[in-house]
Amino acid sequence: MAKPLQVEVYNPNGKYRVVSTKPMPGTRWINLLIEQDCRLEICTQKKTILSVEDIISLIGDKCDGVIGQLTEDWGEKLFSALSRAGGKAFSNMAVGYNNVDGVLTETTAELAASLSLSAARRIVEADEFMRAGLYDGWLPHLFVGNLLKGQTVGVIGAGRIGSAYARMMVEGFKMNLIYYDLYQATRLEKFVTAYGQFLKADGEQPVTWKRASTMEEVLREADVQGPVIDEVALVEHLKVNPMFRVGLDVFEDEPYMKPGLAEMKNAIVVPHIASASKWTREGMATLAALNVLGKIKGYPIWSDPNRVEPFLNENATPPAACPSIVNAKALGLPVSKL
């Protein structure tokens, strides 16, 4: 018989049993659940990804709600187990369909900008070179990279995050913009136009924007010559084109990389950390916990999942609503009038 998973229990006499499959950043989410009479059990097992069987054992015979993670295999088997245990709610600490939302825009865009700058200026290569004790004096050709100013940044998908990234690259590095989206990014276009006029009035070269008709046009005009998603082809392109550089935060077969990618000096690879700022991760934990709490308490759905600041204000009581169930309308759930 398998050993029970390690669990840390808060408020053991609480009325509602809530399980978190992982410890999450911050303590506010814990306190909010305890204050509403929840018994909170946090799995502290030293295991990166819990199996379906692990989570079923955590759910047990009685469980009112679960806070899970994007790496877990939540399907019919787990939801059936939660339903049999009397569960009313499951919330995923992630962004996307039916998950927490509204806290990742700037954080994710900042990482994209960081990867862009690091790749262009070969920051990681230079850091490794320095740490290896190889630097013995300045040389004219040492780690020569690419200037971003005046170049073209291409954005495929000009939603919240894509637009925030575009603004950072345009305003921060005075880059021109080409983007592709099914819908016109009017606010982004107005921003780039206004910033271009500001630069022109200041005697500088104005920036421009263009909406592409195809994704291929973005890749061509932003001077991206290699494949974007196919990691096997990307590795080959990186080998043949050493001046081509890429920064990646997610991967086709996560957590694994395709063979050869790790050896490419012109690739920067980071382990899915786009949302990993303290404020964002703590906010994600809070929203996930409040989603579960709201369903347990029978609260309505917050009317705008992109306007979640009232739930993140540590100096105020959160509204009596589920903050970020983004497919609430499709599910026919009642919406708060707050």
Coordinates of N, CA and C in Angstrom, one line a residue, residues 115-298:
L115 N 13.5 38.4 -22.6 CA 14.1 37.4 -23.5 C 14.5 38.0 -24.8
S116 N 13.7 39.0 -25.3 CA 14.1 39.6 -26.5 C 15.4 40.4 -26.4
L117 N 15.5 41.2 -25.3 CA 16.7 41.9 -25.1 C 17.9 41.0 -24.8
S118 N 17.7 40.0 -24.0 CA 18.8 39.1 -23.6 C 19.3 38.3 -24.9
A119 N 18.4 37.9 -25.7 CA 18.8 37.2 -27.0 C 19.5 38.2 -27.9
A120 N 19.0 39.4 -28.1 CA 19.6 40.3 -29.0 C 21.0 40.7 -28.6
R121 N 21.2 40.9 -27.3 CA 22.5 41.4 -26.8 C 23.4 40.3 -26.2
R122 N 22.9 39.0 -26.3 CA 23.7 37.9 -25.9 C 24.1 37.9 -24.5
I123 N 23.2 38.3 -23.6 CA 23.5 38.4 -22.2 C 23.9 37.1 -21.5
V124 N 23.1 36.0 -21.8 CA 23.4 34.8 -21.2 C 24.8 34.2 -21.6
E125 N 25.1 34.3 -22.8 CA 26.4 33.8 -23.3 C 27.5 34.6 -22.6
A126 N 27.3 35.9 -22.5 CA 28.4 36.8 -21.9 C 28.5 36.4 -20.4
D127 N 27.4 36.2 -19.8 CA 27.4 35.9 -18.3 C 28.2 34.6 -18.1
E128 N 27.9 33.5 -18.9 CA 28.6 32.3 -18.8 C 30.1 32.4 -19.1
F129 N 30.4 33.2 -20.1 CA 31.8 33.5 -20.4 C 32.6 34.1 -19.3
M130 N 31.9 35.1 -18.6 CA 32.6 35.8 -17.5 C 32.7 34.8 -16.3
R131 N 31.7 34.0 -16.0 CA 31.8 33.1 -14.8 C 32.8 32.0 -15.0
A132 N 33.1 31.7 -16.3 CA 34.0 30.6 -16.6 C 35.5 31.2 -16.5
G133 N 35.7 32.4 -16.2 CA 37.0 33.0 -16.1 C 37.7 33.2 -17.4
L134 N 36.9 33.3 -18.5 CA 37.5 33.4 -19.8 C 37.8 34.8 -20.3
Y135 N 37.3 35.8 -19.5 CA 37.5 37.2 -19.9 C 38.9 37.7 -19.5
D136 N 39.7 38.1 -20.5 CA 41.0 38.6 -20.1 C 41.3 40.0 -20.8
G137 N 40.2 40.6 -21.2 CA 40.3 42.0 -21.7 C 39.3 42.3 -22.8
W138 N 39.1 43.6 -23.0 CA 38.1 44.0 -24.0 C 38.6 43.7 -25.4
L139 N 37.6 43.2 -26.3 CA 37.9 43.0 -27.7 C 36.8 43.6 -28.5
P140 N 37.1 44.1 -29.7 CA 36.1 44.7 -30.6 C 35.0 43.8 -31.0
H141 N 35.3 42.5 -31.1 CA 34.2 41.6 -31.6 C 33.6 40.8 -30.5
L142 N 33.9 41.0 -29.3 CA 33.4 40.2 -28.2 C 31.9 40.3 -28.0
F143 N 31.2 39.3 -28.2 CA 29.8 39.2 -28.0 C 29.0 40.3 -28.6
V144 N 29.3 40.6 -29.9 CA 28.6 41.6 -30.7 C 27.2 41.0 -30.9
G145 N 26.2 41.8 -30.6 CA 24.8 41.4 -30.8 C 24.1 42.4 -31.7
N146 N 22.8 42.5 -31.5 CA 21.9 43.3 -32.4 C 21.3 44.5 -31.7
L147 N 21.3 45.6 -32.3 CA 20.6 46.8 -31.8 C 19.1 46.7 -32.1
L148 N 18.3 47.0 -31.1 CA 16.9 46.9 -31.2 C 16.3 48.2 -31.8
K149 N 16.8 49.3 -31.4 CA 16.3 50.6 -31.8 C 16.2 50.7 -33.3
G150 N 15.0 51.1 -33.8 CA 14.8 51.3 -35.2 C 14.4 50.0 -36.0
Q151 N 14.5 48.8 -35.3 CA 14.2 47.6 -36.0 C 12.7 47.3 -35.8
T152 N 12.2 46.2 -36.3 CA 10.8 45.9 -36.3 C 10.5 44.8 -35.4
V153 N 9.6 45.0 -34.5 CA 9.2 43.9 -33.6 C 7.9 43.3 -34.2
G154 N 7.8 42.0 -34.3 CA 6.6 41.3 -34.8 C 5.9 40.6 -33.7
V155 N 4.6 40.9 -33.6 CA 3.7 40.3 -32.6 C 2.6 39.5 -33.2
I156 N 2.5 38.2 -32.9 CA 1.5 37.4 -33.4 C 0.5 37.2 -32.2
G157 N -0.7 37.8 -32.3 CA -1.7 37.8 -31.3 C -1.6 39.0 -30.4
A158 N -2.3 40.1 -30.8 CA -2.3 41.3 -30.1 C -3.4 41.5 -29.0
G159 N -3.4 40.5 -28.2 CA -4.4 40.5 -27.0 C -3.7 41.3 -25.9
R160 N -4.1 41.1 -24.7 CA -3.6 41.8 -23.5 C -2.1 41.7 -23.4
I161 N -1.6 40.5 -23.5 CA -0.2 40.3 -23.3 C 0.6 40.7 -24.5
G162 N 0.1 40.3 -25.7 CA 0.8 40.8 -26.9 C 0.9 42.3 -27.0
S163 N -0.2 42.9 -26.7 CA -0.2 44.4 -26.8 C 0.7 45.0 -25.8
A164 N 0.8 44.5 -24.5 CA 1.6 45.0 -23.5 C 3.1 44.8 -23.9
Y165 N 3.4 43.7 -24.5 CA 4.8 43.4 -24.9 C 5.1 44.4 -26.1
A166 N 4.2 44.6 -27.0 CA 4.5 45.5 -28.1 C 4.7 47.0 -27.6
R167 N 3.9 47.4 -26.6 CA 4.1 48.7 -26.1 C 5.5 48.9 -25.4
M168 N 5.9 47.8 -24.7 CA 7.2 47.9 -24.0 C 8.4 48.0 -25.1
M169 N 8.2 47.2 -26.2 CA 9.3 47.2 -27.2 C 9.3 48.5 -28.0
V170 N 8.1 49.1 -28.2 CA 8.0 50.3 -29.0 C 8.5 51.5 -28.2
E171 N 8.0 51.6 -27.0 CA 8.3 52.8 -26.1 C 9.7 52.6 -25.5
G172 N 10.1 51.4 -25.1 CA 11.3 51.2 -24.5 C 12.5 51.2 -25.5
F173 N 12.3 50.7 -26.7 CA 13.4 50.6 -27.6 C 13.2 51.3 -28.9
K174 N 12.1 52.0 -29.0 CA 11.8 52.8 -30.2 C 11.8 51.9 -31.5
M175 N 11.1 50.7 -31.3 CA 11.0 49.8 -32.4 C 9.7 50.0 -33.2
N176 N 9.8 49.7 -34.5 CA 8.5 49.7 -35.3 C 7.8 48.4 -35.0
L177 N 6.5 48.5 -35.3 CA 5.6 47.3 -35.0 C 4.9 46.8 -36.2
I178 N 4.9 45.5 -36.3 CA 4.0 44.8 -37.2 C 3.4 43.7 -36.4
Y179 N 2.0 43.6 -36.5 CA 1.3 42.6 -35.7 C 0.3 41.8 -36.6
Y180 N 0.0 40.6 -36.1 CA -1.1 39.9 -36.8 C -2.1 39.5 -35.7
D181 N -3.4 39.7 -36.0 CA -4.4 39.3 -35.1 C -5.7 39.2 -35.9
L182 N -6.6 38.3 -35.4 CA -7.9 38.2 -36.1 C -8.7 39.5 -36.0
Y183 N -8.4 40.3 -35.0 CA -9.2 41.5 -34.7 C -8.2 42.7 -34.7
Q184 N -8.7 43.8 -35.1 CA -7.8 45.0 -35.1 C -7.6 45.5 -33.7
A185 N -6.3 45.7 -33.4 CA -5.9 46.2 -32.1 C -5.9 47.7 -32.1
T186 N -7.1 48.3 -32.0 CA -7.2 49.7 -32.1 C -6.4 50.5 -31.1
R187 N -6.5 50.1 -29.8 CA -5.8 50.8 -28.7 C -4.3 50.7 -28.9
L188 N -3.8 49.6 -29.4 CA -2.4 49.5 -29.6 C -2.0 50.4 -30.8
E189 N -2.8 50.4 -31.8 CA -2.4 51.2 -33.0 C -2.4 52.7 -32.6
K190 N -3.4 53.1 -31.8 CA -3.4 54.5 -31.3 C -2.2 54.9 -30.4
F191 N -1.8 53.9 -29.6 CA -0.6 54.1 -28.8 C 0.6 54.3 -29.6
V192 N 0.8 53.5 -30.6 CA 2.0 53.6 -31.4 C 2.0 54.8 -32.3
T193 N 0.8 55.2 -32.8 CA 0.7 56.4 -33.5 C 1.0 57.6 -32.7
A194 N 0.5 57.7 -31.5 CA 0.7 58.8 -30.6 C 2.2 58.9 -30.2
Y195 N 2.8 57.7 -29.9 CA 4.2 57.7 -29.5 C 5.1 58.2 -30.7
G196 N 4.7 57.7 -31.9 CA 5.4 58.2 -33.1 C 5.4 59.7 -33.3
Q197 N 4.2 60.3 -33.0 CA 4.1 61.7 -33.1 C 4.9 62.4 -32.1
F198 N 5.0 61.8 -30.9 CA 5.8 62.4 -29.8 C 7.3 62.4 -30.2
L199 N 7.8 61.3 -30.8 CA 9.2 61.2 -31.2 C 9.5 62.2 -32.3
K200 N 8.5 62.4 -33.2 CA 8.7 63.3 -34.3 C 8.8 64.7 -33.8
A201 N 7.9 65.1 -32.9 CA 7.9 66.4 -32.3 C 9.2 66.7 -31.6
D202 N 9.8 65.6 -31.1 CA 11.1 65.8 -30.3 C 12.3 65.7 -31.2
G203 N 12.1 65.7 -32.5 CA 13.2 65.6 -33.5 C 13.7 64.3 -33.8
E204 N 13.0 63.2 -33.3 CA 13.5 61.8 -33.5 C 12.8 61.2 -34.7
Q205 N 13.3 60.0 -35.1 CA 12.6 59.3 -36.1 C 11.4 58.6 -35.5
P206 N 10.2 58.9 -36.1 CA 9.0 58.3 -35.5 C 8.9 56.8 -35.8
V207 N 8.2 56.1 -34.9 CA 7.9 54.7 -35.0 C 6.6 54.5 -35.8
T208 N 6.5 53.3 -36.4 CA 5.3 53.0 -37.2 C 4.7 51.7 -36.8
W209 N 3.4 51.5 -37.3 CA 2.8 50.2 -37.0 C 2.1 49.7 -38.3
K210 N 2.0 48.4 -38.4 CA 1.3 47.8 -39.5 C 0.6 46.6 -39.1
R211 N -0.6 46.4 -39.5 CA -1.4 45.1 -39.2 C -1.2 44.2 -40.4
A212 N -0.6 43.1 -40.2 CA -0.3 42.1 -41.2 C -1.5 41.3 -41.6
S213 N -1.5 40.9 -42.8 CA -2.7 40.1 -43.3 C -2.5 38.6 -43.0
T214 N -1.2 38.2 -42.7 CA -0.9 36.8 -42.4 C 0.2 36.7 -41.4
M215 N 0.3 35.6 -40.7 CA 1.4 35.4 -39.7 C 2.7 35.4 -40.4
E216 N 2.7 34.8 -41.6 CA 4.0 34.8 -42.4 C 4.5 36.1 -42.7
E217 N 3.6 37.1 -42.9 CA 4.1 38.5 -43.2 C 4.8 39.1 -42.0
V218 N 4.3 38.7 -40.8 CA 5.0 39.2 -39.5 C 6.4 38.6 -39.5
L219 N 6.5 37.3 -39.7 CA 7.8 36.7 -39.6 C 8.8 37.3 -40.6
R220 N 8.3 37.5 -41.8 CA 9.1 38.1 -42.9 C 9.6 39.5 -42.6
E221 N 8.7 40.4 -42.2 CA 9.0 41.8 -42.0 C 9.7 42.0 -40.7
A222 N 9.5 41.1 -39.7 CA 10.3 41.2 -38.4 C 11.6 40.5 -38.5
D223 N 12.0 40.1 -39.7 CA 13.2 39.4 -40.0 C 13.4 38.1 -39.2
V224 N 12.3 37.4 -39.0 CA 12.4 36.1 -38.4 C 12.4 35.1 -39.5
Q225 N 13.5 34.4 -39.7 CA 13.7 33.5 -40.8 C 13.4 32.1 -40.5
G226 N 13.5 31.7 -39.3 CA 13.4 30.3 -38.9 C 12.0 29.9 -38.4
P227 N 11.7 28.6 -38.2 CA 10.4 28.2 -37.7 C 10.2 28.7 -36.3
V228 N 9.0 28.8 -35.9 CA 8.7 29.4 -34.6 C 8.2 28.4 -33.5
I229 N 7.5 27.4 -34.0 CA 7.0 26.4 -33.0 C 7.7 25.0 -33.1
D230 N 8.0 24.6 -34.3 CA 8.6 23.3 -34.5 C 10.0 23.3 -33.9
E231 N 10.2 22.7 -32.7 CA 11.5 22.8 -32.0 C 12.6 22.0 -32.8
V232 N 12.3 20.9 -33.4 CA 13.3 20.1 -34.1 C 13.8 21.0 -35.3
A233 N 12.9 21.6 -36.0 CA 13.4 22.5 -37.1 C 14.1 23.7 -36.6
L234 N 13.7 24.2 -35.4 CA 14.3 25.4 -34.8 C 15.8 25.0 -34.4
V235 N 16.0 23.9 -33.9 CA 17.4 23.5 -33.6 C 18.3 23.5 -34.8
E236 N 17.8 22.9 -35.9 CA 18.5 22.9 -37.1 C 18.8 24.3 -37.6
H237 N 17.8 25.2 -37.5 CA 18.0 26.6 -38.0 C 19.0 27.3 -37.1
L238 N 19.0 27.0 -35.8 CA 20.0 27.7 -34.9 C 21.4 27.2 -35.2
K239 N 21.6 25.9 -35.6 CA 22.9 25.4 -36.0 C 23.4 26.1 -37.2
V240 N 22.6 26.2 -38.2 CA 23.0 26.8 -39.5 C 23.1 28.3 -39.5
N241 N 22.4 29.0 -38.6 CA 22.4 30.4 -38.5 C 22.8 30.9 -37.1
P242 N 24.1 30.9 -36.8 CA 24.5 31.3 -35.5 C 24.1 32.7 -35.0
M243 N 23.8 33.6 -36.0 CA 23.4 35.0 -35.6 C 21.9 35.1 -35.4
F244 N 21.2 34.0 -35.6 CA 19.8 34.0 -35.3 C 19.7 33.6 -33.8
R245 N 18.9 34.3 -33.1 CA 18.7 34.0 -31.6 C 17.3 33.9 -31.3
V246 N 17.0 33.1 -30.2 CA 15.7 32.9 -29.8 C 15.6 32.8 -28.3
G247 N 14.5 33.2 -27.7 CA 14.3 33.1 -26.3 C 13.0 32.3 -26.1
L248 N 13.0 31.2 -25.3 CA 11.8 30.4 -25.1 C 11.5 30.2 -23.7
D249 N 10.2 30.2 -23.4 CA 9.7 30.0 -22.0 C 8.9 28.8 -21.9
V250 N 8.3 28.3 -23.0 CA 7.5 27.1 -23.0 C 7.9 26.2 -24.1
F251 N 7.6 25.0 -24.1 CA 8.1 24.0 -25.0 C 7.1 23.0 -25.5
E252 N 7.3 22.5 -26.6 CA 6.3 21.6 -27.3 C 6.0 20.4 -26.3
D253 N 7.0 19.8 -25.7 CA 6.7 18.6 -24.9 C 7.2 18.9 -23.5
E254 N 6.7 20.0 -23.0 CA 7.1 20.4 -21.6 C 6.8 19.3 -20.6
P255 N 7.8 19.1 -19.7 CA 9.0 19.9 -19.4 C 10.2 19.5 -20.2
Y256 N 10.1 18.7 -21.3 CA 11.3 18.3 -22.0 C 11.5 19.2 -23.2
M257 N 12.8 19.3 -23.6 CA 13.2 20.1 -24.8 C 13.6 19.1 -25.8
K258 N 13.4 19.5 -27.1 CA 13.9 18.6 -28.2 C 15.4 18.5 -28.2
P259 N 15.9 17.3 -28.6 CA 17.4 17.1 -28.6 C 18.1 18.2 -29.3
G260 N 19.2 18.6 -28.6 CA 20.1 19.6 -29.3 C 19.8 21.0 -28.8
L261 N 18.5 21.3 -28.4 CA 18.2 22.7 -28.0 C 19.0 23.2 -26.9
A262 N 19.2 22.4 -25.9 CA 20.0 22.8 -24.7 C 21.4 23.2 -25.0
E263 N 22.0 22.6 -26.1 CA 23.4 22.9 -26.5 C 23.5 24.2 -27.3
M264 N 22.4 24.7 -27.7 CA 22.5 25.9 -28.6 C 22.8 27.2 -27.8
K265 N 24.0 27.7 -28.1 CA 24.3 29.0 -27.4 C 23.5 30.2 -27.8
N266 N 22.9 30.1 -29.0 CA 22.1 31.2 -29.5 C 20.6 31.0 -29.1
A267 N 20.3 30.1 -28.2 CA 19.0 30.0 -27.6 C 19.0 30.2 -26.1
I268 N 18.1 31.0 -25.7 CA 17.9 31.2 -24.2 C 16.6 30.4 -23.8
V269 N 16.8 29.5 -22.9 CA 15.7 28.7 -22.5 C 15.4 28.9 -21.0
V270 N 14.2 29.2 -20.6 CA 13.9 29.3 -19.2 C 12.6 28.5 -18.9
P271 N 12.5 28.0 -17.6 CA 11.5 27.0 -17.3 C 10.1 27.5 -17.0
H272 N 9.4 28.1 -18.0 CA 8.0 28.5 -17.9 C 7.8 29.4 -16.7
I273 N 8.6 30.6 -16.7 CA 8.6 31.5 -15.6 C 7.9 32.8 -16.0
A274 N 7.1 32.9 -17.0 CA 6.6 34.2 -17.5 C 5.7 34.8 -16.4
S275 N 5.0 34.0 -15.6 CA 4.2 34.6 -14.5 C 4.9 34.7 -13.2
A276 N 6.2 34.4 -13.2 CA 6.9 34.3 -11.9 C 7.4 35.6 -11.3
S277 N 6.5 36.5 -11.1 CA 6.9 37.7 -10.3 C 6.1 37.5 -9.0
K278 N 6.6 38.0 -7.9 CA 6.0 37.7 -6.6 C 4.5 38.2 -6.5
W279 N 4.3 39.4 -7.0 CA 2.9 40.0 -7.0 C 2.0 39.1 -7.8
T280 N 2.4 38.7 -9.0 CA 1.5 37.9 -9.9 C 1.2 36.5 -9.3
R281 N 2.3 35.8 -8.9 CA 2.0 34.5 -8.4 C 1.2 34.5 -7.1
E282 N 1.4 35.5 -6.2 CA 0.6 35.6 -5.0 C -0.9 35.9 -5.4
G283 N -1.0 36.8 -6.4 CA -2.3 37.1 -6.9 C -3.0 36.0 -7.5
M284 N -2.3 35.1 -8.3 CA -2.9 33.9 -8.9 C -3.4 33.0 -7.8
A285 N -2.6 32.8 -6.7 CA -3.0 32.0 -5.6 C -4.3 32.5 -5.0
T286 N -4.3 33.8 -4.8 CA -5.5 34.4 -4.1 C -6.7 34.2 -5.0
L287 N -6.6 34.5 -6.3 CA -7.8 34.3 -7.2 C -8.3 32.9 -7.2
A288 N -7.3 32.0 -7.3 CA -7.7 30.5 -7.3 C -8.5 30.1 -6.1
A289 N -7.9 30.6 -4.9 CA -8.6 30.3 -3.6 C -10.0 30.9 -3.6
L290 N -10.1 32.1 -4.0 CA -11.4 32.8 -3.9 C -12.4 32.2 -4.9
N291 N -11.9 31.7 -6.0 CA -12.8 31.0 -7.0 C -13.5 29.8 -6.2
V292 N -12.6 29.0 -5.6 CA -13.1 27.8 -4.9 C -14.0 28.3 -3.7
L293 N -13.6 29.2 -2.9 CA -14.4 29.7 -1.8 C -15.8 30.2 -2.3
G294 N -15.7 31.0 -3.4 CA -17.0 31.6 -3.9 C -18.0 30.5 -4.3
K295 N -17.5 29.4 -4.9 CA -18.5 28.4 -5.3 C -19.0 27.6 -4.1
I296 N -18.1 27.4 -3.1 CA -18.6 26.7 -1.9 C -19.6 27.5 -1.2
K297 N -19.4 28.8 -1.2 CA -20.4 29.7 -0.5 C -21.6 30.1 -1.3
G298 N -21.6 29.7 -2.6 CA -22.7 30.0 -3.4 C -22.7 31.5 -4.0

